[in-house]
Coordinates of C-alpha atoms and ligand atoms in Angstrom, one line a residue:
M152 CA -5.7 -0.3 -23.2
K153 CA -3.5 2.8 -25.2
P154 CA 0.0 2.3 -25.1
D155 CA 1.9 3.2 -21.9
L156 CA 3.1 6.2 -22.6
F157 CA 4.6 7.1 -19.8
E158 CA 6.4 10.3 -18.7
A159 CA 7.0 11.0 -15.1
P160 CA 6.8 14.7 -13.8
D161 CA 9.3 16.6 -12.5
Y162 CA 8.8 19.9 -11.3
Y163 CA 10.7 21.5 -9.3
N164 CA 13.9 18.2 -10.8
L165 CA 13.7 16.4 -7.6
D166 CA 15.7 13.7 -9.6
D167 CA 19.2 16.2 -8.6
L168 CA 18.2 15.2 -5.0
L169 CA 18.3 11.7 -6.0
S170 CA 21.1 9.0 -5.4
E171 CA 22.5 7.6 -8.6
E172 CA 21.0 3.7 -6.7
H173 CA 17.2 5.5 -6.8
K174 CA 17.1 6.2 -9.7
L175 CA 18.7 3.4 -10.5
V176 CA 16.0 0.8 -8.6
R177 CA 13.2 3.7 -9.8
D178 CA 14.5 2.8 -13.4
A179 CA 14.1 -0.6 -13.5
A180 CA 11.1 -0.6 -11.3
R181 CA 9.9 2.2 -13.7
D182 CA 10.5 0.0 -16.4
W183 CA 8.8 -3.1 -15.5
V184 CA 5.8 -1.6 -15.4
K185 CA 5.9 0.1 -18.7
R186 CA 6.7 -3.8 -19.5
D187 CA 5.3 -6.3 -17.2
V188 CA 1.9 -4.0 -15.7
S189 CA 0.8 -2.2 -18.3
P190 CA -0.2 -4.3 -21.3
I191 CA -1.8 -6.9 -18.5
I192 CA -4.3 -4.9 -16.1
E193 CA -6.9 -2.9 -17.0
D194 CA -7.7 -6.7 -17.9
A195 CA -6.8 -7.9 -14.8
A196 CA -8.9 -5.3 -12.7
Q197 CA -12.6 -6.1 -15.0
K198 CA -11.8 -9.4 -14.4
A199 CA -11.1 -8.8 -10.7
E200 CA -8.8 -11.2 -10.8
F201 CA -5.2 -10.7 -9.1
P202 CA -2.9 -11.5 -12.0
K203 CA -0.5 -13.7 -10.0
S204 CA 1.7 -14.0 -12.8
I205 CA 3.6 -10.3 -11.8
I206 CA 5.3 -11.8 -8.5
G207 CA 8.3 -12.9 -9.9
G208 CA 8.9 -9.4 -11.0
L209 CA 7.7 -7.8 -8.3
A210 CA 10.1 -9.6 -6.1
E211 CA 12.8 -8.5 -8.9
I212 CA 13.3 -5.3 -9.0
G213 CA 12.7 -5.4 -5.2
A214 CA 9.3 -4.8 -3.6
F215 CA 9.4 -7.5 -1.5
G216 CA 11.2 -5.8 1.7
P217 CA 13.6 -3.1 -0.5
Y218 CA 14.9 -2.6 2.9
I219 CA 15.2 -5.8 4.8
P220 CA 18.6 -7.0 4.6
E221 CA 20.3 -9.2 2.2
E222 CA 21.0 -11.6 4.2
Y223 CA 17.5 -12.1 4.6
G224 CA 16.8 -11.9 1.1
G225 CA 15.9 -8.4 1.5
A226 CA 17.2 -5.9 -1.4
G227 CA 18.6 -3.6 1.4
L228 CA 18.2 -1.0 0.3
D229 CA 17.3 2.7 1.9
Q230 CA 14.0 4.3 2.6
I231 CA 13.6 6.8 -0.4
S232 CA 14.2 3.9 -2.5
Y233 CA 11.6 2.3 -1.0
G234 CA 9.7 4.7 -1.2
L235 CA 10.3 4.9 -5.1
I236 CA 9.3 1.4 -6.2
M237 CA 6.1 1.9 -3.9
Q238 CA 5.6 5.0 -6.5
E239 CA 6.2 3.5 -9.7
I240 CA 4.3 0.4 -9.2
E241 CA 1.4 2.5 -8.1
R242 CA 1.7 4.4 -10.5
G243 CA 0.5 0.6 -12.7
D244 CA -1.8 0.1 -10.1
S245 CA -2.6 0.6 -6.7
G246 CA -4.1 -3.4 -6.6
V247 CA -0.3 -4.1 -7.2
R248 CA 1.1 -1.8 -4.8
S249 CA -1.1 -3.2 -1.8
T250 CA -0.2 -6.7 -2.8
A251 CA 3.7 -5.2 -2.4
S252 CA 3.0 -2.9 0.7
V253 CA 1.8 -6.2 1.9
Q254 CA 4.0 -8.2 1.7
S255 CA 6.9 -6.1 2.9
S256 CA 5.5 -4.1 5.5
L257 CA 2.9 -5.8 6.8
V258 CA 3.9 -8.9 7.1
M259 CA 8.4 -9.6 6.2
Y260 CA 8.5 -6.4 8.5
P261 CA 6.7 -7.4 11.9
I262 CA 8.3 -11.2 11.4
W263 CA 12.8 -9.1 11.4
K264 CA 11.6 -6.5 13.6
Y265 CA 9.2 -8.8 16.8
G266 CA 10.7 -12.2 15.4
S267 CA 12.8 -15.2 15.9
E268 CA 15.7 -15.8 14.5
E269 CA 14.6 -19.1 13.9
Q270 CA 11.2 -17.2 11.6
R271 CA 13.2 -14.6 10.5
Q272 CA 15.5 -17.6 9.0
K273 CA 12.3 -19.9 8.1
Y274 CA 9.9 -17.3 6.7
L275 CA 12.0 -13.7 5.1
P276 CA 13.8 -15.4 2.1
K277 CA 11.0 -17.0 0.8
L278 CA 8.9 -14.2 1.4
A279 CA 11.6 -12.0 -0.6
S280 CA 11.9 -14.3 -3.4
G281 CA 7.8 -14.3 -3.8
E282 CA 7.6 -18.4 -2.4
W283 CA 5.4 -17.5 -0.2
M284 CA 2.7 -14.6 -0.6
G285 CA 1.6 -13.1 2.9
S286 CA -1.6 -11.5 4.2
F287 CA -1.8 -9.3 7.8
G288 CA -4.9 -9.6 9.9
L289 CA -5.5 -6.6 12.2
T290 CA -9.6 -5.6 11.0
E291 CA -11.9 -7.5 12.2
P292 CA -15.8 -7.3 11.4
D293 CA -16.5 -5.2 14.6
H294 CA -13.3 -3.6 14.9
G295 CA -11.7 -1.3 11.8
S296 CA -10.7 2.4 12.9
N297 CA -10.4 0.6 16.5
P298 CA -8.4 -2.5 16.4
G299 CA -7.8 -2.5 19.9
G300 CA -10.7 -3.7 21.1
M301 CA -9.9 -6.6 18.3
T302 CA -12.1 -9.9 19.8
T303 CA -9.8 -12.7 17.9
N304 CA -8.4 -14.3 20.9
F305 CA -5.5 -17.4 21.6
K306 CA -5.3 -19.9 24.6
D307 CA -2.3 -20.9 26.1
V308 CA -3.0 -25.0 26.0
G309 CA 0.0 -26.5 26.6
D310 CA 2.6 -27.3 24.2
H311 CA 0.2 -25.1 21.5
Y312 CA -2.1 -22.0 21.0
L313 CA -6.0 -22.3 19.8
L314 CA -7.1 -19.7 18.2
N315 CA -10.1 -18.2 17.2
G316 CA -11.1 -15.2 15.7
A317 CA -12.0 -13.7 12.0
K318 CA -10.7 -10.9 10.2
L319 CA -11.8 -9.2 7.5
W320 CA -10.6 -6.7 4.4
I321 CA -7.2 -9.0 4.6
S322 CA -5.3 -8.2 1.1
N323 CA -3.8 -11.1 -0.6
S324 CA -5.7 -13.3 1.8
P325 CA -7.4 -15.4 -0.7
F326 CA -4.4 -16.9 -1.6
C327 CA -1.7 -16.4 1.1
D328 CA 0.9 -18.7 2.4
V329 CA 1.0 -17.0 5.6
A330 CA -0.4 -14.9 7.6
V331 CA 0.7 -12.3 10.6
V332 CA -2.0 -12.4 12.8
W333 CA -3.3 -10.1 15.9
A334 CA -5.3 -11.3 18.3
K335 CA -5.0 -11.3 22.2
N336 CA -4.3 -13.6 24.5
E337 CA -6.0 -14.6 28.4
E338 CA -4.4 -11.5 29.6
G339 CA -6.0 -9.3 27.1
R340 CA -2.6 -8.8 25.1
I341 CA -1.8 -8.4 22.0
H342 CA 0.1 -10.5 19.9
G343 CA 1.2 -11.4 16.1
L344 CA 0.8 -14.5 15.6
I345 CA 2.2 -16.6 12.3
V346 CA -0.8 -19.2 10.8
E347 CA 0.4 -21.2 7.9
R348 CA -2.0 -22.2 5.1
G349 CA -3.7 -25.7 6.1
M350 CA -3.7 -25.5 9.4
E351 CA -7.1 -27.2 10.8
G352 CA -9.4 -24.8 11.2
F353 CA -7.9 -22.0 9.3
S354 CA -10.1 -20.5 6.5
T355 CA -9.7 -17.4 3.3
P356 CA -12.5 -17.1 1.5
E357 CA -12.9 -14.0 -0.9
T358 CA -14.6 -10.7 -1.0
H359 CA -16.2 -10.5 -3.7
N360 CA -17.6 -7.6 -5.9
K361 CA -15.3 -4.8 -4.7
W362 CA -15.9 -1.5 -7.3
S363 CA -11.9 -0.6 -6.7
L364 CA -8.5 -2.3 -6.6
R365 CA -9.9 -4.9 -8.4
A366 CA -6.7 -6.5 -9.2
S367 CA -6.1 -7.6 -5.4
A368 CA -7.5 -10.0 -4.0
T369 CA -9.4 -9.2 -0.2
G370 CA -10.3 -11.7 1.9
E371 CA -11.1 -13.0 5.4
L372 CA -9.3 -14.5 7.8
I373 CA -11.3 -17.4 10.2
F374 CA -10.2 -19.4 12.7
Q375 CA -11.7 -22.3 14.5
D376 CA -9.6 -23.6 17.1
V377 CA -6.8 -23.4 14.7
K378 CA -3.8 -25.3 16.9
V379 CA -0.8 -22.3 16.0
P380 CA 2.4 -23.8 17.4
K381 CA 4.1 -21.9 19.8
E382 CA 7.0 -21.1 18.2
N383 CA 4.7 -19.3 15.9
L384 CA 4.8 -16.7 17.8
L385 CA 6.2 -13.1 17.1
P386 CA 7.9 -13.4 20.7
N387 CA 9.8 -9.6 21.0
K388 CA 7.1 -6.9 20.6
S389 CA 3.0 -6.9 21.4
G390 CA 0.6 -5.0 22.6
L391 CA -1.4 -2.3 20.3
G392 CA 2.1 -0.8 19.6
A393 CA 3.7 -3.3 17.6
P394 CA 0.6 -3.6 14.7
L395 CA 0.5 0.6 14.7
G396 CA 4.7 -0.2 14.1
C397 CA 4.4 -2.4 10.5
L398 CA 1.1 0.4 9.6
D399 CA 3.4 3.2 9.9
S400 CA 6.1 1.2 7.5
A401 CA 3.4 0.8 4.8
R402 CA 1.5 3.7 5.8
Y403 CA 4.8 5.4 4.6
G404 CA 5.4 3.1 1.4
I405 CA 1.2 4.8 0.7
A406 CA 2.5 7.8 0.6
W407 CA 4.9 7.3 -2.3
G408 CA 2.3 4.8 -3.6
A409 CA 0.4 8.0 -4.6
I410 CA 2.4 10.0 -5.8
G411 CA 2.8 7.8 -8.8
A412 CA -1.0 7.3 -8.9
A413 CA -1.7 11.0 -9.1
M414 CA 1.5 11.6 -11.7
D415 CA -0.1 8.5 -13.8
C416 CA -3.5 10.9 -14.6
Y417 CA -1.8 14.0 -14.5
D418 CA 0.5 12.3 -17.7
T419 CA -2.6 11.3 -19.2
A420 CA -4.6 15.0 -18.9
L421 CA -2.0 16.7 -19.6
R422 CA -1.5 14.1 -23.2
Y423 CA -5.1 14.7 -23.9
A424 CA -5.8 17.9 -23.9
K425 CA -2.5 19.2 -25.9
E426 CA -3.9 17.0 -28.3
R427 CA -7.9 16.6 -28.3
I428 CA -9.2 19.2 -30.5
Q429 CA -12.7 21.0 -30.3
F430 CA -14.0 24.5 -31.1
G431 CA -10.5 24.6 -34.0
K432 CA -8.1 24.1 -30.6
P433 CA -6.4 21.7 -28.6
I434 CA -7.9 21.7 -25.4
G435 CA -5.1 22.4 -23.3
A436 CA -5.5 26.3 -25.0
F437 CA -8.5 27.0 -22.9
Q438 CA -8.4 28.5 -19.3
L439 CA -10.3 25.7 -17.5
Q440 CA -8.8 23.0 -19.0
Q441 CA -4.9 25.1 -17.6
K442 CA -6.3 25.5 -14.7
K443 CA -6.8 22.3 -13.7
L444 CA -3.4 20.9 -15.1
A445 CA -1.4 23.7 -13.3
E446 CA -3.1 22.5 -9.2
M447 CA -2.5 18.7 -10.2
I448 CA 1.1 19.5 -11.4
T449 CA 1.6 22.2 -8.0
E450 CA 0.1 19.6 -5.6
I451 CA 1.9 16.5 -7.0
T452 CA 5.4 18.5 -6.4
K453 CA 4.1 19.4 -2.8
A454 CA 3.6 15.6 -2.1
Q455 CA 7.2 14.3 -4.0
L456 CA 8.8 17.7 -1.1
L457 CA 7.0 15.9 1.3
A458 CA 7.4 12.3 0.8
F459 CA 11.4 12.7 0.4
R460 CA 11.7 14.8 3.2
L461 CA 9.9 12.3 5.0
G462 CA 12.0 9.9 3.7
Q463 CA 15.3 11.5 5.2
L464 CA 13.5 11.6 8.2
K465 CA 12.4 7.8 7.9
N466 CA 16.3 7.3 7.2
E467 CA 18.0 9.1 9.8
D468 CA 15.2 6.9 12.2
K469 CA 13.6 10.4 13.3
A470 CA 9.8 9.9 11.2
T471 CA 7.3 10.2 13.7
S472 CA 3.6 8.2 13.0
A473 CA 2.4 11.8 13.3
Q474 CA 4.4 12.7 10.4
I475 CA 3.9 10.2 8.0
S476 CA 0.1 9.9 8.7
M477 CA 0.0 13.7 7.7
A478 CA 2.0 12.5 4.5
K479 CA -0.4 9.7 3.7
R480 CA -3.5 11.4 4.7
N481 CA -2.6 14.4 2.2
N482 CA -0.7 12.4 -0.9
V483 CA -4.1 10.4 -1.0
E484 CA -6.0 13.1 -0.9
I485 CA -4.1 14.9 -3.9
A486 CA -4.6 12.1 -5.4
I487 CA -7.5 11.2 -5.2
K488 CA -8.7 14.9 -6.3
I489 CA -6.1 14.6 -10.1
A490 CA -8.1 11.3 -10.3
R491 CA -11.1 13.4 -10.8
E492 CA -10.1 16.1 -12.6
A493 CA -8.2 14.1 -14.8
R494 CA -11.1 12.3 -16.0
Q495 CA -13.5 15.2 -16.8
I496 CA -10.2 16.7 -18.5
L497 CA -10.3 13.1 -21.0
G498 CA -14.4 14.0 -20.9
G499 CA -16.6 10.5 -22.0
M500 CA -13.4 9.1 -22.8
G501 CA -12.4 9.0 -19.5
I502 CA -15.1 6.5 -18.2
T503 CA -13.7 3.5 -20.5
G504 CA -10.4 1.0 -19.5
E505 CA -8.9 2.4 -22.6
Y506 CA -7.1 5.6 -20.0
S507 CA -5.8 4.2 -16.2
I508 CA -8.1 7.2 -14.8
M509 CA -11.0 6.0 -13.7
R510 CA -9.3 2.9 -12.4
H511 CA -6.8 4.9 -10.4
M512 CA -9.8 6.7 -9.1
M513 CA -11.6 3.7 -8.5
N514 CA -8.7 2.2 -6.7
L515 CA -7.9 5.4 -4.7
E516 CA -11.3 5.2 -3.1
S517 CA -9.8 2.2 -0.5
V518 CA -6.3 3.4 -0.1
I519 CA -8.1 7.1 1.4
T520 CA -10.0 4.1 3.9
Y521 CA -7.0 2.1 4.6
E522 CA -4.1 1.7 6.6
G523 CA -5.8 4.6 8.4
T524 CA -8.2 6.6 7.8
H525 CA -8.5 10.2 5.7
D526 CA -10.7 10.8 9.4
I527 CA -8.5 8.8 11.6
H528 CA -5.1 10.0 10.4
L529 CA -6.8 14.0 10.8
L530 CA -6.8 13.8 14.5
I531 CA -3.8 11.7 14.5
T532 CA -2.1 15.2 13.3
G533 CA -4.7 17.1 15.9
L534 CA -3.7 14.8 18.9
D535 CA -0.2 15.0 17.9
I536 CA -0.5 19.0 17.7
T537 CA -2.9 19.6 20.9
G538 CA -1.7 16.6 23.0
L539 CA -6.2 16.6 22.9
N540 CA -7.9 13.1 22.4
A541 CA -10.4 13.2 20.0
F542 CA -10.6 9.7 18.7
K543 CA -13.1 8.8 21.8
Ligands
LIG31 C1 -9.8 -3.2 -0.2 C2 -9.1 -2.5 1.3 C3 -8.2 -3.5 1.7 C4 -7.3 -3.9 3.3 N1 -6.6 -4.4 4.1 C5 -6.0 -4.6 4.5 C6 -5.3 -5.6 5.5 O1 -4.7 -6.1 4.2 N2 -5.5 -6.1 6.5 C7 -5.8 -5.5 7.4 O2 -5.8 -5.7 8.7 N3 -7.3 -4.3 7.4 C8 -7.4 -4.1 5.5 N4 -8.4 -3.3 5.4 C9 -9.6 -2.6 6.2 C10 -9.1 -1.2 6.5 O3 -7.8 -1.1 7.3 C11 -10.3 -0.9 7.7 O4 -11.5 -0.3 6.1 C12 -9.9 0.7 8.0 O5 -9.2 0.9 9.0 C13 -11.6 1.2 8.3 O6 -12.0 0.6 9.3 P1 -13.6 0.5 8.8 O7 -13.8 0.0 7.3 O8 -14.3 -0.7 9.7 O9 -14.4 1.8 8.8 P2 -15.0 2.0 10.2 O10 -13.6 2.0 11.6 O11 -16.3 1.5 10.3 O12 -15.2 3.5 10.0 C14 -16.4 4.4 9.1 C15 -16.0 5.9 9.1 O13 -15.7 6.4 10.2 C16 -15.3 6.8 10.7 N5 -14.7 6.6 12.2 C17 -14.5 6.6 12.9 N6 -13.1 6.1 14.2 C18 -14.0 7.4 14.0 C19 -13.5 8.8 15.1 N7 -12.8 8.4 16.4 N8 -13.8 10.0 14.6 C20 -14.3 10.1 13.8 N9 -14.4 9.3 12.6 C21 -14.6 8.0 13.2 C22 -14.0 6.3 10.1 O14 -13.4 7.7 9.5 C23 -15.3 5.8 8.5 O15 -15.4 7.7 8.0 C24 -8.7 -3.2 4.2 C25 -9.5 -1.9 3.4 C26 -10.1 -2.6 2.3 C27 -10.9 -1.5 2.0

């Protein structure tokens, strides 16, 4: 892969709106991606391997639990810092950002928000340091966009619960130490359970042959009469709203992360367009290529402003789920469109691993589907503005 020459676009001087702390956090993540992610990521993606060597670095830049209080090992940062970290990581690779999102928003967040004090003390510091890695099991083979239909279930059998069922498409599953699993009790109510690797009847086979998020490990979580200790049930929230609360936090991070992928594609295409000579002049001098680049920076700038304002609302605890859906949907869509246009600007070179664009493009095909598909987020906006449910 070519050396990482990334220069972040900031067309509307968004940096002026950031605090010194935001910039320090962002720059530390940016430097780390340049130093430790860019040199190895293309190879990891080609081999379809999660690069475990980066776990320590992710912990160091605060990517595991950026907004979790320091007393539990988190970085104690605000929501804009969290977003900026996700942006920088996804600038490197969406698969690496996925690992961080799952650890922070889908594993640490529910333990912090819905867990007991004992659970927080036991799990959060180890997850923050990367000593333990987590996964989040909501999706099932027959229940994706409709997770409320899940069939994974647990029974109270006296001194423990007995868990049965299967989850599919689970990021980090093949190597996770703990899994936050959503399952129904005998009354059909959804609860979160913390399942640990090594529990009898619990297995995590890997899903192979992905053309997207190849540097992120994805797999199943299978439960066959797994004995889960009663103290592993998350006590403070149940019902579908509990996993959806985690998804809100992760989707917010994705809204920022997708900007990172878009910025990398734009920056690469802009540099290439200024250097590549055809018909005696740089291709960037042709109107058709300028149109692509001008539209890219316009969309990136709009996405940056959307994410920043959403971050302010999150900091004030005022962001609604529907506002988060809008930002996730818009920013992933613009990123995937920018990746496709940027790929064309590079001509044949655009399809190679010499440049990051094709990898971003393929990664974004997962990002537009997971954490609520593009369609589902549109339906959420539709429901919010009309009050009419078009899901069923
Ligand atoms: C790489 C990857 C990693 C993932 N990681 C995780 C993870 O860590 N944990 C986890 O729990 N899940 C994870 N997922 C699962 C992901 O969240 C689901 O794939 C997603 O929710 C969509 O579910 P589905 O694939 O079953 O598609 P389906 O729900 O079957 O949807 C198929 C199509 O139908 C459309 N559709 C569905 N319902 C409606 C409707 N009411 N109206 C109109 N259109 C509709 C959808 O928009 C989509 O286009 C991951 C997925 C991928 C690809």
